[in-house]
Tab-separated table of C-alpha atoms in Angstrom:
chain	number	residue	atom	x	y	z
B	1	UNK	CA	108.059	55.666	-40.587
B	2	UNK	CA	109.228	52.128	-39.725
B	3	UNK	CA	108.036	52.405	-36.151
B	4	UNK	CA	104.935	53.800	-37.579
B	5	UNK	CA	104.925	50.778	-39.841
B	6	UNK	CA	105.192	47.924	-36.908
B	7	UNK	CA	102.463	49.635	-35.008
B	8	UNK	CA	100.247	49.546	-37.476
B	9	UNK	CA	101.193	45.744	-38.354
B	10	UNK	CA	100.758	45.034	-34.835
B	11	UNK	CA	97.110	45.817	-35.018
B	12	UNK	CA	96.250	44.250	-37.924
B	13	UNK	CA	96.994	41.307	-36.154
B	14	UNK	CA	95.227	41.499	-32.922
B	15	UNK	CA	91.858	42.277	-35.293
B	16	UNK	CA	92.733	39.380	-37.052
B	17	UNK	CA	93.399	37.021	-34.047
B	18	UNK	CA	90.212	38.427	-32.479
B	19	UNK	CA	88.037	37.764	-35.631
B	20	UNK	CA	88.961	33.890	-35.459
B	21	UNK	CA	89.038	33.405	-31.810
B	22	UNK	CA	86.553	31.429	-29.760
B	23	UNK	CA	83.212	32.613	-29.662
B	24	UNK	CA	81.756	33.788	-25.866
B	25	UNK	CA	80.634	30.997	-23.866
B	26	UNK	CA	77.106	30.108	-24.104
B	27	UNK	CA	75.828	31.065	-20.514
B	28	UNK	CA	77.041	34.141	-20.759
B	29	UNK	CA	76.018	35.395	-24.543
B	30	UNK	CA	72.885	36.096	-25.635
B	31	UNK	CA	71.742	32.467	-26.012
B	32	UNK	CA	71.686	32.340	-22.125
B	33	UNK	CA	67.857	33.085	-21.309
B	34	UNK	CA	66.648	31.189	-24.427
B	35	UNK	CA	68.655	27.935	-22.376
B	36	UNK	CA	66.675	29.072	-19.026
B	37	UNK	CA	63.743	29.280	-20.644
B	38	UNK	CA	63.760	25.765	-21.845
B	39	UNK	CA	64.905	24.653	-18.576
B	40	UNK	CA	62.424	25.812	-16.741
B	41	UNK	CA	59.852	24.691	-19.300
B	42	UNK	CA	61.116	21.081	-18.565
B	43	UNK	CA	61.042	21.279	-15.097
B	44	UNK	CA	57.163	22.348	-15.659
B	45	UNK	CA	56.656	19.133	-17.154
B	46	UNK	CA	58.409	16.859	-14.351
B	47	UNK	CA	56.435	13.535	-13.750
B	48	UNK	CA	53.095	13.941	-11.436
B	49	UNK	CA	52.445	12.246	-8.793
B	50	UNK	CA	48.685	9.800	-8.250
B	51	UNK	CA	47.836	8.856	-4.604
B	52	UNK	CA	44.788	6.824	-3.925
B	53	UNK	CA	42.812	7.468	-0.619
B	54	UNK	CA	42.799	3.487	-0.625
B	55	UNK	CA	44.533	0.575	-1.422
B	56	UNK	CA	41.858	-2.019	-0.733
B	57	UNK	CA	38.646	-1.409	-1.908
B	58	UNK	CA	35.272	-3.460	-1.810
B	59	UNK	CA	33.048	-3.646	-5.222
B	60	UNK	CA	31.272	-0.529	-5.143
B	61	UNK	CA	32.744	1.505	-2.318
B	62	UNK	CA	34.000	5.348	-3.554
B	63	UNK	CA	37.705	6.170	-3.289
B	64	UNK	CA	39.217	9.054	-4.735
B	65	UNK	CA	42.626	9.468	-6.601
B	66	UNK	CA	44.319	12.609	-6.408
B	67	UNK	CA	46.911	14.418	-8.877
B	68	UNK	CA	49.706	16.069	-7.374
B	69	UNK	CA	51.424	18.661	-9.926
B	70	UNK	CA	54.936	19.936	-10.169
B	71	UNK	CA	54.339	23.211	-11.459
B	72	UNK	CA	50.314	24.015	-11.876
B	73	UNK	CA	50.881	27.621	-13.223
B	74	UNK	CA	51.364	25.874	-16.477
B	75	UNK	CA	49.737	23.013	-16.616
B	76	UNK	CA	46.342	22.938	-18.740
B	77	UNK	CA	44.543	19.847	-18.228
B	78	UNK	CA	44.490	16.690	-16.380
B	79	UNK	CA	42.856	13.716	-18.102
B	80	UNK	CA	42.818	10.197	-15.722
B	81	UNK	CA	43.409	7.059	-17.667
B	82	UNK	CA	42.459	3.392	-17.079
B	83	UNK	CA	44.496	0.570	-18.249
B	84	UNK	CA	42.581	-1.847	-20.477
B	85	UNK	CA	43.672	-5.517	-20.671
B	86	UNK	CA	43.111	-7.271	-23.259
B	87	UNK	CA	40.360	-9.881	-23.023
B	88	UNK	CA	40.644	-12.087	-25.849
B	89	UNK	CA	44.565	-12.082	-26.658
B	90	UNK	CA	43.910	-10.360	-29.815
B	91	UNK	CA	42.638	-6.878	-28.800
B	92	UNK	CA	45.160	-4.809	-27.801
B	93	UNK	CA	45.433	-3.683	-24.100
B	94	UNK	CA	45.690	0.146	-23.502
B	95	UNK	CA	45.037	3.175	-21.588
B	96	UNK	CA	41.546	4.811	-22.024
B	97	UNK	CA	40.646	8.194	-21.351
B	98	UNK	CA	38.264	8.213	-18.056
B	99	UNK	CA	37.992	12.111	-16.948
B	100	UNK	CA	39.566	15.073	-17.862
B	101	UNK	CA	40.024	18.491	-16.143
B	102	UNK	CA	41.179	21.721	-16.235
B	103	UNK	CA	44.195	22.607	-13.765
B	104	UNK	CA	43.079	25.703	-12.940
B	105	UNK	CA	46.259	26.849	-11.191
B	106	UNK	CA	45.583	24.302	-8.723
B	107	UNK	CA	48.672	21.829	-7.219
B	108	UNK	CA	46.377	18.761	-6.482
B	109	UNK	CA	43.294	17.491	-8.675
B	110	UNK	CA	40.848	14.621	-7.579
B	111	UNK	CA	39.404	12.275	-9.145
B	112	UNK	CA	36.502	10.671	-7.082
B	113	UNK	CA	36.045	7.082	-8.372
B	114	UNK	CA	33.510	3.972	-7.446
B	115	UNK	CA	35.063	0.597	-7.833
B	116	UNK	CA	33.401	-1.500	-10.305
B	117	UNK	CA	36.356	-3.637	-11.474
B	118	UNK	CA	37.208	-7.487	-10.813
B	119	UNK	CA	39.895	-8.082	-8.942
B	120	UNK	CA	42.229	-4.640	-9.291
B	121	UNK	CA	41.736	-1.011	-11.170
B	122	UNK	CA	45.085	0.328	-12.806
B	123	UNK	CA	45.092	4.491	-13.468
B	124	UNK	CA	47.184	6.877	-14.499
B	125	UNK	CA	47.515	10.606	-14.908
B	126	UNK	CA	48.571	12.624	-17.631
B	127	UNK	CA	48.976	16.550	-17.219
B	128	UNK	CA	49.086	18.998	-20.262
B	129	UNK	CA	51.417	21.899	-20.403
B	130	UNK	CA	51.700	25.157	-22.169
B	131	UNK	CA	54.216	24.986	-24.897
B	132	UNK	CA	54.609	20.993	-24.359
B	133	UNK	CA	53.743	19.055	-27.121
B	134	UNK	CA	53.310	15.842	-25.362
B	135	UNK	CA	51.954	15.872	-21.422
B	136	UNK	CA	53.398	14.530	-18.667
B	137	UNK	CA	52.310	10.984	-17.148
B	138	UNK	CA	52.644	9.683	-13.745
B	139	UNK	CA	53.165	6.099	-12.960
B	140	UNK	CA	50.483	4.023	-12.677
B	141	UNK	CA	48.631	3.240	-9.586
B	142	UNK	CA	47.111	-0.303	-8.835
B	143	UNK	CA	43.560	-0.490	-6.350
B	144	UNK	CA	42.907	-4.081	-5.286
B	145	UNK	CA	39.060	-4.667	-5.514
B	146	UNK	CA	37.408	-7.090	-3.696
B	147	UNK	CA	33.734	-8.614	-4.175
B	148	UNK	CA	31.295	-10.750	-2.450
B	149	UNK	CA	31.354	-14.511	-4.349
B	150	UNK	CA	28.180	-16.246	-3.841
B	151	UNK	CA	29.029	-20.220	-1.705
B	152	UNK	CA	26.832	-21.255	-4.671
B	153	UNK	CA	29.276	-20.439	-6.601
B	154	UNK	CA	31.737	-22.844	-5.327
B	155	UNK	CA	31.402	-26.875	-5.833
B	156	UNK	CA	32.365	-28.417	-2.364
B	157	UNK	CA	35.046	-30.765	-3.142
B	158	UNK	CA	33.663	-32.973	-0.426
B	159	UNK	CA	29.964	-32.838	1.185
B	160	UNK	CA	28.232	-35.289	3.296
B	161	UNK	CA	24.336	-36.888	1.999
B	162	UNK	CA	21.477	-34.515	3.368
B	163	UNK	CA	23.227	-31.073	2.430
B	164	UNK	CA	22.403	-28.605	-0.858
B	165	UNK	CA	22.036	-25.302	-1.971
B	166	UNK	CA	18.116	-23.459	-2.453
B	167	UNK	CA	15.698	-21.434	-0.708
B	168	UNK	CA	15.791	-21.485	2.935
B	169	UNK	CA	13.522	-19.410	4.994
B	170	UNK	CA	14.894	-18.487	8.863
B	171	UNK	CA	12.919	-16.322	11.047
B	172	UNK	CA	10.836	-15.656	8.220
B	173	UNK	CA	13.053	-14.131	5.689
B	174	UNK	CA	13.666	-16.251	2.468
B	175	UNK	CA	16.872	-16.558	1.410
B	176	UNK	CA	19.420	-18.319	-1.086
B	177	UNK	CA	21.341	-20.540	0.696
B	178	UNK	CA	23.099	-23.597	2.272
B	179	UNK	CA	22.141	-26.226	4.760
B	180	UNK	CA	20.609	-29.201	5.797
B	181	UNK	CA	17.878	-30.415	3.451
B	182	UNK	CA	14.564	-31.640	4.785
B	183	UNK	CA	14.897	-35.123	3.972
B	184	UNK	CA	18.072	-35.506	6.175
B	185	UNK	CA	17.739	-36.616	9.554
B	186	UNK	CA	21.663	-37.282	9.871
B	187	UNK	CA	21.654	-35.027	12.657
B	188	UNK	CA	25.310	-33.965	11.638
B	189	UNK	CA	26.107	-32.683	8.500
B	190	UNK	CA	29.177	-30.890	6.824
B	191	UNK	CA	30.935	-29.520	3.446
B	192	UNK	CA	33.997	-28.376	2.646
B	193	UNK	CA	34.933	-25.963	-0.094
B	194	UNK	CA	38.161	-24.537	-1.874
B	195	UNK	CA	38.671	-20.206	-2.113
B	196	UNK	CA	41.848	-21.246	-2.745
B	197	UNK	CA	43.797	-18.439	-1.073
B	198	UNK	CA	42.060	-15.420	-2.217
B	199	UNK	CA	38.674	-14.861	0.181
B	200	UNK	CA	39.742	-12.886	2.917
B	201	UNK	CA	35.822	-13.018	5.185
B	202	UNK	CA	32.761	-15.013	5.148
B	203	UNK	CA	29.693	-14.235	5.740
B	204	UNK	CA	26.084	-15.201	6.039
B	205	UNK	CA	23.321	-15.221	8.451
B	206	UNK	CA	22.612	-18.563	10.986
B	207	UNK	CA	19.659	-20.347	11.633
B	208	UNK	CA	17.782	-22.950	11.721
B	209	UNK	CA	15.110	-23.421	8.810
B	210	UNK	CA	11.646	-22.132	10.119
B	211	UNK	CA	10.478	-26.224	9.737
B	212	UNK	CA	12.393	-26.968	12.459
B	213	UNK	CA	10.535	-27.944	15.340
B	214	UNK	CA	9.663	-25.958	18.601
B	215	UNK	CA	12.103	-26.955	21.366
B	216	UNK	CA	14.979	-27.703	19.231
B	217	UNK	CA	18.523	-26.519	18.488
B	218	UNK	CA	21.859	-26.049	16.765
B	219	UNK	CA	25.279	-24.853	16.345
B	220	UNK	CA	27.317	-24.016	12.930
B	221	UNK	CA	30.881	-24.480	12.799
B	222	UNK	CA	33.588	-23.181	10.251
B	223	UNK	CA	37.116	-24.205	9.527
B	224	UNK	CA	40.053	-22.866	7.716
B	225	UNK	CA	42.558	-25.483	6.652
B	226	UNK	CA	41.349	-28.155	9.185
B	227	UNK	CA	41.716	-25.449	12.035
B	228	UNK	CA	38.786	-24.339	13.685
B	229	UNK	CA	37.926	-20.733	13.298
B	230	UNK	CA	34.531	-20.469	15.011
B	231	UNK	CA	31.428	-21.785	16.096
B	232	UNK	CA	28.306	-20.286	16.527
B	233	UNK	CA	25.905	-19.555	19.490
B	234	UNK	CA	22.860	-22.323	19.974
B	235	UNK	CA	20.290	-21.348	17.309
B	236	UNK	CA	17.066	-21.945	17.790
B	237	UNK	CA	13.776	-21.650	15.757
B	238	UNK	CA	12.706	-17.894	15.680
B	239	UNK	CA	16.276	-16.554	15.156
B	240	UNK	CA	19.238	-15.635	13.204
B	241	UNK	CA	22.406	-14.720	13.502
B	242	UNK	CA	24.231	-12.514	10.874
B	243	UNK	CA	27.622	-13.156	11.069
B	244	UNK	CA	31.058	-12.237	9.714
B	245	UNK	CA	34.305	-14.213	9.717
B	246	UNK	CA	37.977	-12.674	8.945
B	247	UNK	CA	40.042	-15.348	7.021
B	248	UNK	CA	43.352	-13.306	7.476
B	249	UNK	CA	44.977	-16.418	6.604
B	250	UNK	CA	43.397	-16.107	3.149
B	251	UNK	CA	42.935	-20.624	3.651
B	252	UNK	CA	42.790	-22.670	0.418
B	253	UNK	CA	40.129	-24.977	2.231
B	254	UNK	CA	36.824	-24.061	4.057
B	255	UNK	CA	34.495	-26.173	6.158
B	256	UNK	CA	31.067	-26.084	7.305
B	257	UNK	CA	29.761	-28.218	10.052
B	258	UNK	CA	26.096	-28.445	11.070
B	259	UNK	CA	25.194	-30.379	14.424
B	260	UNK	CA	21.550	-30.573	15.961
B	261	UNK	CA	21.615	-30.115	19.015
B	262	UNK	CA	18.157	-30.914	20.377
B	263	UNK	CA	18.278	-32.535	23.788
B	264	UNK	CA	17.667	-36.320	22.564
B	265	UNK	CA	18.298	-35.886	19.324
B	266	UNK	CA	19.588	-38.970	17.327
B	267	UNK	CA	20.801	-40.155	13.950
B	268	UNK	CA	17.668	-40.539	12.589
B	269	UNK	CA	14.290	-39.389	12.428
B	270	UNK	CA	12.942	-37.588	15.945
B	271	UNK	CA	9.484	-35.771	17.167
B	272	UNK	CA	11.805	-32.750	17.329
B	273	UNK	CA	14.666	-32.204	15.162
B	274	UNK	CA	16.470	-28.928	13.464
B	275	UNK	CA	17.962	-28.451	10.232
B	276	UNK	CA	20.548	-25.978	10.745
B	277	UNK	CA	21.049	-23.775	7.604
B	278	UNK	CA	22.657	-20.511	6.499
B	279	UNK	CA	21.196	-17.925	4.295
B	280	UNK	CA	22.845	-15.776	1.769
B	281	UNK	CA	26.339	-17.419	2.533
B	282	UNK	CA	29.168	-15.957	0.380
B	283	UNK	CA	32.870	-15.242	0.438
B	284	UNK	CA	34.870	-11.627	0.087
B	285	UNK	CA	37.503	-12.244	-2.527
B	286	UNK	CA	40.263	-10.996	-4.855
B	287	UNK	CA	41.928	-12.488	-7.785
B	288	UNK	CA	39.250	-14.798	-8.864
């Protein structure tokens, strides 16, 4: 009976000791796939990834920015933003809603875009996901947008008598431009400007006005800080010359000289003179 008694006391306790014990670790209970599950779901939702076929985009060229999902057999919808500055200081800048697409179980979605912006275009993607309550978003992406500045635009900060901006016709085509006026028979002419490090070409087309006298002549020049960058072929009436200048040192001054080169031509007023002149002159720039 006593032996019976100890045996039985004996496993009292071991139900006892097993009722209070530690429960079974958690990746091996029944909780387990509930903790995959959740996993998984936020690996679904891992940060896409934006390329953009460009970095350096002229006003009105077409680029396209493309999506690049983690996981697209759960992902719903891909709607691009744009990042809004704000203009005034008191309306709030933002991200606005530009396009938005369904997945469709594919890894990369494009976005074909045309550049319209001053200066830069900032985007972003966010990516819905089943059983997400908030979608993924991918860091932003910056385009740098440049557009062609009118010279007119531009006061020169010094000029010599003669020169001004108006209608100039060369080869018969009427343009806006820049040159030597009329009145002038200086024979040499020249302004100088400020882009102030952030025009990266010129361009315009060469010539001398169509009043310009048969027989004459004469060369345009530009500069870049003081440094000469180029000078043109001997124009003559009858032609132009469309022309366009890198500026890879992105100068903060610009200068154009004008010279008539007529065989005999002098300081002043001459049976045959030229009035050199450039049509449609303007500047490719950023970050003005």
């Amino acid at each position: 009976m006593r032996a019976t008694a100890a045996i039985f006391g004996f496993l009292v306790t071991l139900a006892w000791s097993g009722a209070f014990s530690d429960p079974a670790d958690a990746s091996t209970g029944p909780t387990a796939p509930a903790a995959q599950a959740a996993a998984a779901s936020a690996a679904s939702v891992a940060e896409p990834a934006l390329t953009s076929s460009a970095k350096n985009v002229e006003e009105g060229d077409r680029y396209t920015l493309t999506a690049t999902l983690r996981s697209a057999a759960t992902a719903t919808r891909a709607t691009l933003e744009k990042w809004h500055p704000s203009l005034y200081g008191w309306d709030p800048a933002g991200w606005d809603p530009v396009k938005a697409v369904k997945v469709g179980h594919r890894g990369k979605v494009p976005f074909k875009l045309v550049a319209a912006d001053l200066n830069s275009e900032r985007y972003r993607v966010a990516v819905a996901y089943k059983k997400t309550a908030k979608p993924a978003v991918s860091r932003p992406v910056t385009v740098t947008v440049w557009r062609w500045i009118p010279l007119s635009e531009y006061d020169p900060y010094y000029t010599t008598g003669g020169t001004g901006f108006g209608t100039t016709t060369i080869n018969g085509v009427a343009y806006t431009g820049w040159g030597a006026a009329t009145y002038s028979h200086a024979g040499t002419w020249e302004s100088r400007f400020t882009p102030g490090r952030h025009c990266k070409s010129f361009t315009a087309v060469l010539g001398v006005g169509d009043i310009s006298a048969d027989g004459s002549s004469a060369t345009i020049s530009f500069t870049a800080d003081d440094e000469h960058i180029y000078t043109s072929s001997t124009l003559t009436p009858g032609m132009s010359a469309p022309v366009t200048v890198a500026l890879p040192m992105l100068p903060y001054r610009f200068g154009i000289q004008l010279l008539d080169t007529t065989p005999g031509a002098t300081t002043d007023r001459d049976a045959v003179e030229s009035w050199p002149v450039l049509g449609a002159p303007a500047f490719l720039c950023t970050g003005v």
